[in-house]
Short mmCIF file of C-alpha atoms and ligand atoms in Angstrom, two decimals:
data_model
loop_
_atom_site.label_atom_id
_atom_site.label_comp_id
_atom_site.label_asym_id
_atom_site.label_seq_id
_atom_site.Cartn_x
_atom_site.Cartn_y
_atom_site.Cartn_z
CA MET A 1 145.32 70.75 97.50
CA ILE A 2 145.34 68.24 100.49
CA ASP A 3 144.34 70.65 102.65
CA SER A 4 141.63 72.10 100.40
CA PRO A 5 138.15 72.63 101.16
CA VAL A 6 136.00 70.63 99.82
CA ALA A 7 131.90 70.90 98.22
CA LEU A 8 129.89 69.08 96.91
CA ILE A 9 127.50 69.82 94.46
CA THR A 10 123.82 68.01 92.96
CA GLY A 11 123.47 68.82 90.27
CA GLY A 12 126.73 70.70 89.11
CA GLY A 13 126.89 69.09 85.41
CA SER A 14 124.38 71.86 83.93
CA GLY A 15 123.61 75.68 84.82
CA ILE A 16 124.75 76.93 88.16
CA GLY A 17 125.12 73.64 90.05
CA ALA A 18 128.82 73.79 86.86
CA ALA A 19 129.41 76.89 87.14
CA VAL A 20 129.24 76.91 90.98
CA ALA A 21 131.68 74.13 90.22
CA ARG A 22 133.90 75.98 87.59
CA GLN A 23 134.60 78.57 89.50
CA LEU A 24 135.58 77.12 92.64
CA LEU A 25 137.88 75.52 91.29
CA ASP A 26 139.58 78.62 90.07
CA ALA A 27 139.78 79.74 93.07
CA GLY A 28 141.40 75.90 94.92
CA HIS A 29 138.21 73.97 96.49
CA ARG A 30 137.59 70.59 95.03
CA VAL A 31 134.76 69.99 93.84
CA ALA A 32 132.44 66.38 93.76
CA VAL A 33 129.35 66.95 91.17
CA THR A 34 126.50 64.98 91.04
CA GLY A 35 123.70 64.25 88.41
CA ARG A 36 121.61 61.39 86.66
CA GLY A 37 123.25 61.57 83.46
CA GLU A 38 126.40 60.13 83.57
CA GLN A 39 127.64 61.23 79.55
CA ARG A 40 126.25 65.23 80.90
CA LEU A 41 128.67 64.63 83.71
CA ARG A 42 131.31 63.12 81.36
CA ASP A 43 130.82 65.51 78.81
CA PHE A 44 131.78 68.20 82.04
CA ALA A 45 134.21 66.69 83.23
CA THR A 46 136.05 66.87 79.73
CA GLU A 47 134.97 70.29 78.74
CA LEU A 48 137.12 70.78 82.02
CA GLY A 49 139.93 69.48 80.93
CA ASN A 50 139.23 66.92 83.87
CA PRO A 51 141.46 68.94 86.30
CA GLU A 52 142.17 66.30 89.91
CA GLY A 53 140.40 67.90 92.01
CA LEU A 54 137.42 67.34 90.13
CA LEU A 55 135.51 64.34 90.87
CA THR A 56 132.01 63.11 89.10
CA ILE A 57 129.09 60.92 90.78
CA VAL A 58 126.04 59.78 88.51
CA GLY A 59 123.72 59.70 91.65
CA SER A 60 119.83 61.02 92.10
CA THR A 61 119.13 63.34 94.46
CA ALA A 62 115.79 62.55 94.97
CA GLU A 63 117.14 58.45 96.40
CA TYR A 64 118.13 58.75 99.84
CA ASP A 65 120.24 55.73 99.10
CA GLN A 66 121.93 57.64 96.62
CA VAL A 67 122.37 60.66 98.02
CA THR A 68 124.54 58.86 101.16
CA ALA A 69 126.73 57.63 98.99
CA ALA A 70 127.77 60.39 96.75
CA VAL A 71 128.88 62.22 100.56
CA GLU A 72 130.80 58.63 101.44
CA THR A 73 131.79 58.90 97.69
CA THR A 74 133.38 62.71 98.45
CA LEU A 75 134.70 61.93 102.31
CA LYS A 76 136.93 58.48 100.59
CA GLU A 77 138.28 60.38 97.95
CA PHE A 78 138.53 63.78 99.19
CA GLY A 79 138.62 63.20 103.14
CA ARG A 80 136.58 66.49 104.18
CA LEU A 81 133.30 68.51 102.93
CA ASP A 82 133.05 71.86 104.50
CA THR A 83 130.40 72.54 101.71
CA VAL A 84 126.92 70.91 99.75
CA VAL A 85 125.75 72.93 97.20
CA ALA A 86 121.95 71.86 96.93
CA ASN A 87 121.47 71.90 93.67
CA ALA A 88 119.92 70.18 91.34
CA GLY A 89 115.52 71.26 91.16
CA PHE A 90 113.25 70.85 87.63
CA ALA A 91 110.30 72.72 86.60
CA THR A 92 107.58 70.71 84.21
CA HIS A 93 107.03 74.06 83.88
CA ASP A 94 103.08 73.57 83.75
CA THR A 95 100.38 74.36 85.71
CA VAL A 96 98.83 72.55 89.26
CA ALA A 97 95.14 73.45 87.55
CA GLU A 98 95.97 72.01 83.72
CA GLY A 99 98.58 70.27 84.37
CA ASP A 100 100.30 66.66 83.64
CA PRO A 101 100.30 65.27 87.76
CA ALA A 102 102.37 62.24 85.54
CA GLY A 103 106.03 64.82 85.98
CA TRP A 104 105.29 65.91 89.83
CA THR A 105 106.40 63.19 91.81
CA GLU A 106 109.39 63.10 89.98
CA MET A 107 109.58 67.22 90.71
CA VAL A 108 108.70 67.48 93.89
CA LEU A 109 110.76 64.75 95.26
CA THR A 110 113.84 66.41 93.77
CA ASN A 111 113.35 69.39 94.70
CA VAL A 112 111.80 68.71 98.36
CA LEU A 113 113.00 65.77 99.42
CA GLY A 114 116.56 66.22 97.47
CA PRO A 115 117.92 68.78 99.43
CA ALA A 116 116.88 67.87 102.74
CA PHE A 117 118.32 64.28 101.73
CA LEU A 118 122.03 66.20 100.92
CA ILE A 119 121.23 67.91 104.73
CA ARG A 120 120.87 64.64 106.57
CA ALA A 121 123.40 62.85 104.38
CA ALA A 122 126.08 65.31 104.82
CA VAL A 123 125.35 67.64 108.32
CA ASP A 124 127.66 64.73 110.60
CA ALA A 125 131.08 66.06 108.31
CA LEU A 126 129.70 69.73 107.80
CA LYS A 127 130.14 69.95 111.98
CA GLU A 128 133.50 68.40 111.53
CA THR A 129 133.75 71.56 109.27
CA ARG A 130 132.30 73.88 110.71
CA GLY A 131 131.09 74.22 107.43
CA ARG A 132 128.22 75.19 105.47
CA ILE A 133 124.67 74.21 102.91
CA VAL A 134 123.81 75.89 99.97
CA LEU A 135 120.84 75.77 98.94
CA VAL A 136 119.85 77.07 95.33
CA GLY A 137 116.05 77.50 96.10
CA SER A 138 114.14 80.19 93.13
CA VAL A 139 112.18 83.43 92.96
CA ALA A 140 109.31 81.56 92.63
CA GLY A 141 109.92 80.52 96.27
CA PHE A 142 109.41 84.28 97.21
CA VAL A 143 106.47 85.72 94.53
CA PRO A 144 102.69 82.93 94.04
CA THR A 145 102.61 82.59 90.41
CA PRO A 146 99.31 81.41 89.50
CA GLY A 147 99.14 77.67 89.40
CA ASN A 148 102.99 77.17 89.88
CA LEU A 149 103.02 74.28 92.01
CA TYR A 150 107.18 74.05 91.41
CA GLY A 151 106.67 77.74 92.28
CA ALA A 152 105.46 75.42 96.39
CA THR A 153 108.04 73.32 96.06
CA LYS A 154 110.97 75.80 95.84
CA TRP A 155 108.73 78.11 99.25
CA ALA A 156 109.40 75.13 100.58
CA ILE A 157 113.66 75.59 100.38
CA THR A 158 112.89 78.94 101.56
CA ALA A 159 111.39 77.36 104.17
CA LEU A 160 113.72 74.06 104.91
CA ALA A 161 117.12 77.05 104.55
CA GLU A 162 115.69 78.98 107.52
CA ASN A 163 113.84 75.96 109.53
CA THR A 164 117.52 74.76 109.35
CA ARG A 165 119.80 77.53 110.39
CA ARG A 166 117.71 77.68 113.03
CA GLN A 167 118.86 73.87 113.88
CA VAL A 168 122.47 74.31 112.54
CA THR A 169 123.69 77.35 113.77
CA GLU A 170 124.35 76.28 117.39
CA TRP A 171 127.11 73.76 115.41
CA GLY A 172 128.60 76.10 113.35
CA VAL A 173 127.42 74.90 110.04
CA GLY A 174 125.71 77.69 108.26
CA VAL A 175 123.34 78.11 105.69
CA THR A 176 122.42 80.29 102.85
CA LEU A 177 119.40 79.64 100.77
CA ILE A 178 120.41 81.48 97.35
CA ALA A 179 117.17 82.45 95.02
CA PRO A 180 117.48 83.38 91.56
CA GLY A 181 115.25 84.99 89.28
CA ARG A 182 115.57 83.83 85.33
CA VAL A 183 119.12 82.74 84.59
CA GLU A 184 119.88 81.34 80.96
CA THR A 185 120.49 77.09 81.22
CA PRO A 186 118.91 74.48 80.26
CA PHE A 187 116.39 73.84 82.74
CA TRP A 188 114.34 75.96 80.49
CA ASP A 189 114.44 73.64 77.30
CA GLU A 190 111.58 71.74 78.23
CA LEU A 191 109.81 74.97 77.32
CA GLY A 192 111.62 74.76 73.90
CA SER A 193 112.08 77.86 74.27
CA LEU A 194 113.92 80.84 77.37
CA PRO A 195 111.31 83.80 78.38
CA PRO A 196 111.60 86.70 77.41
CA GLY A 197 113.53 89.87 79.33
CA HIS A 198 116.15 89.92 79.99
CA LEU A 199 118.09 86.02 81.34
CA LEU A 200 121.55 86.46 84.46
CA THR A 201 123.99 83.80 83.62
CA ALA A 202 125.41 81.03 86.03
CA ASP A 203 127.98 82.65 86.12
CA GLN A 204 125.84 85.72 87.47
CA ILE A 205 124.39 83.45 90.41
CA ALA A 206 127.69 81.46 91.30
CA ASP A 207 129.69 84.79 91.35
CA SER A 208 126.95 84.91 94.92
CA VAL A 209 127.40 81.71 95.89
CA VAL A 210 131.17 81.64 95.45
CA TRP A 211 131.01 85.50 98.06
CA ALA A 212 128.58 83.81 100.62
CA ILE A 213 130.58 80.05 100.85
CA ARG A 214 134.87 82.23 101.41
CA GLN A 215 132.82 84.38 103.34
CA PRO A 216 135.02 84.24 107.02
CA GLU A 217 134.06 81.99 108.90
CA GLY A 218 131.68 82.93 111.81
CA VAL A 219 130.05 85.16 108.96
CA ASP A 220 126.63 83.21 107.45
CA VAL A 221 124.85 84.96 104.56
CA ASN A 222 121.05 83.86 105.18
CA THR A 223 119.35 84.71 101.87
CA VAL A 224 120.52 86.29 98.96
CA VAL A 225 117.51 86.49 95.82
CA ILE A 226 118.88 87.62 92.76
CA ARG A 227 116.44 88.73 89.68
CA PRO A 228 117.53 90.17 85.88
CA ILE A 229 116.70 93.41 85.26
CA GLY A 230 113.52 94.08 84.36
CA GLN A 231 112.18 90.76 86.11
CA PRO A 232 108.81 92.11 88.04
CA ASN A 233 108.25 89.76 90.21
N1 LIG B 301 117.36 78.84 85.46
C1 LIG B 301 116.30 78.66 86.24
O1 LIG B 301 115.79 80.24 85.32
C2 LIG B 301 116.26 79.56 87.59
C3 LIG B 301 115.30 80.08 88.77
C4 LIG B 301 115.55 79.94 89.85
C5 LIG B 301 116.06 78.28 90.28
N2 LIG B 301 116.81 77.74 89.63
C6 LIG B 301 116.98 76.74 90.42
O2 LIG B 301 118.41 76.74 90.07
C7 LIG B 301 118.31 74.95 90.13
C8 LIG B 301 119.94 74.90 89.37
O3 LIG B 301 119.12 74.42 87.11
P1 LIG B 301 119.46 75.35 85.92
O4 LIG B 301 118.86 76.46 85.97
O5 LIG B 301 121.06 75.55 86.18
O6 LIG B 301 119.07 74.00 85.09
P2 LIG B 301 119.96 72.92 85.03
O7 LIG B 301 120.58 73.68 84.29
O8 LIG B 301 118.76 71.90 83.84
O9 LIG B 301 120.52 72.45 85.84
C9 LIG B 301 119.85 70.65 86.96
C10 LIG B 301 120.91 70.28 87.37
O10 LIG B 301 120.01 68.86 88.14
C11 LIG B 301 120.37 67.78 87.42
N3 LIG B 301 119.70 67.16 88.07
C12 LIG B 301 118.28 67.12 87.98
N4 LIG B 301 117.15 66.86 88.29
C13 LIG B 301 118.59 66.00 89.38
C14 LIG B 301 118.19 64.59 90.12
N5 LIG B 301 117.31 63.96 90.83
N6 LIG B 301 118.93 64.35 91.05
C15 LIG B 301 120.00 64.54 90.50
N7 LIG B 301 120.62 65.48 89.52
C16 LIG B 301 119.60 65.89 89.50
C17 LIG B 301 120.22 67.71 85.82
O11 LIG B 301 121.77 66.91 85.23
P3 LIG B 301 120.28 65.30 85.05
O12 LIG B 301 118.93 65.56 84.76
O13 LIG B 301 122.05 65.03 83.94
O14 LIG B 301 120.12 65.15 85.91
C18 LIG B 301 121.01 69.27 85.69
O15 LIG B 301 122.20 69.04 86.08
C19 LIG B 301 117.87 74.51 90.05
O16 LIG B 301 117.69 73.87 91.23
C20 LIG B 301 116.08 75.76 89.64
O17 LIG B 301 115.36 74.70 90.35
C21 LIG B 301 117.28 77.79 88.46
#
């Protein structure tokens, strides 16, 4: 356990992040998960039986000092950092022409600046381990949808992944963009119902995240777009 790899996952208390955390713990990694809701993190840890290799850290990915604190706490507790997963994110589920701007600042800070803050805070530790950065983008970051500001935040993540890769690859650090289509998670709670059609499970996305993270040294999986069958765009 003492030398096992360490991952830090933002927004790891539910949905895709929680599925990645569970699968990595099962594979023998040590895992730190962050989130704003203390109770959500506590419930997640309880559900897993409070495993020794799990660390929960309350904090927002939209605040740089809280992101650096999460990285420092992980390093202090586990002694190394091999992977960061910039997963925290949400949608206001409205449109730029008709929606409520009050929700947009937090969404843009969380979805766009959050991953950039995480990369900045973690890169020195990742250089030491020749580790990996995983960004959770979206199909909405590849396909324009009418009025979708959330989608624009994910287009930014598509660009951030490649721009980051081009800088950090010479330091031996890998960058993977995982772009899911529709997945059944609390992401849709605000909407009051799930979108129509077949949805993926969080574990089906986590399978690809873990596959990318566990590639042999020297192999860098860059972009994975995963839709449920039947999702046309
Ligand atoms: N579900 C889908 O269909 C879908 C499709 C494509 C992409 N995605 C992306 O997948 C990622 C994970 O979403 P999900 O589907 O797993 O939904 P989710 O279950 O709602 O997960 C999002 C997590 O992020 C946390 N979070 C939100 N804002 C945060 C902040 N500022 N700082 C730290 N943590 C924060 C939330 O916890 P707290 O509220 O307690 O902080 C929550 O645990 C997101 O980036 C989302 O955009 C989802």
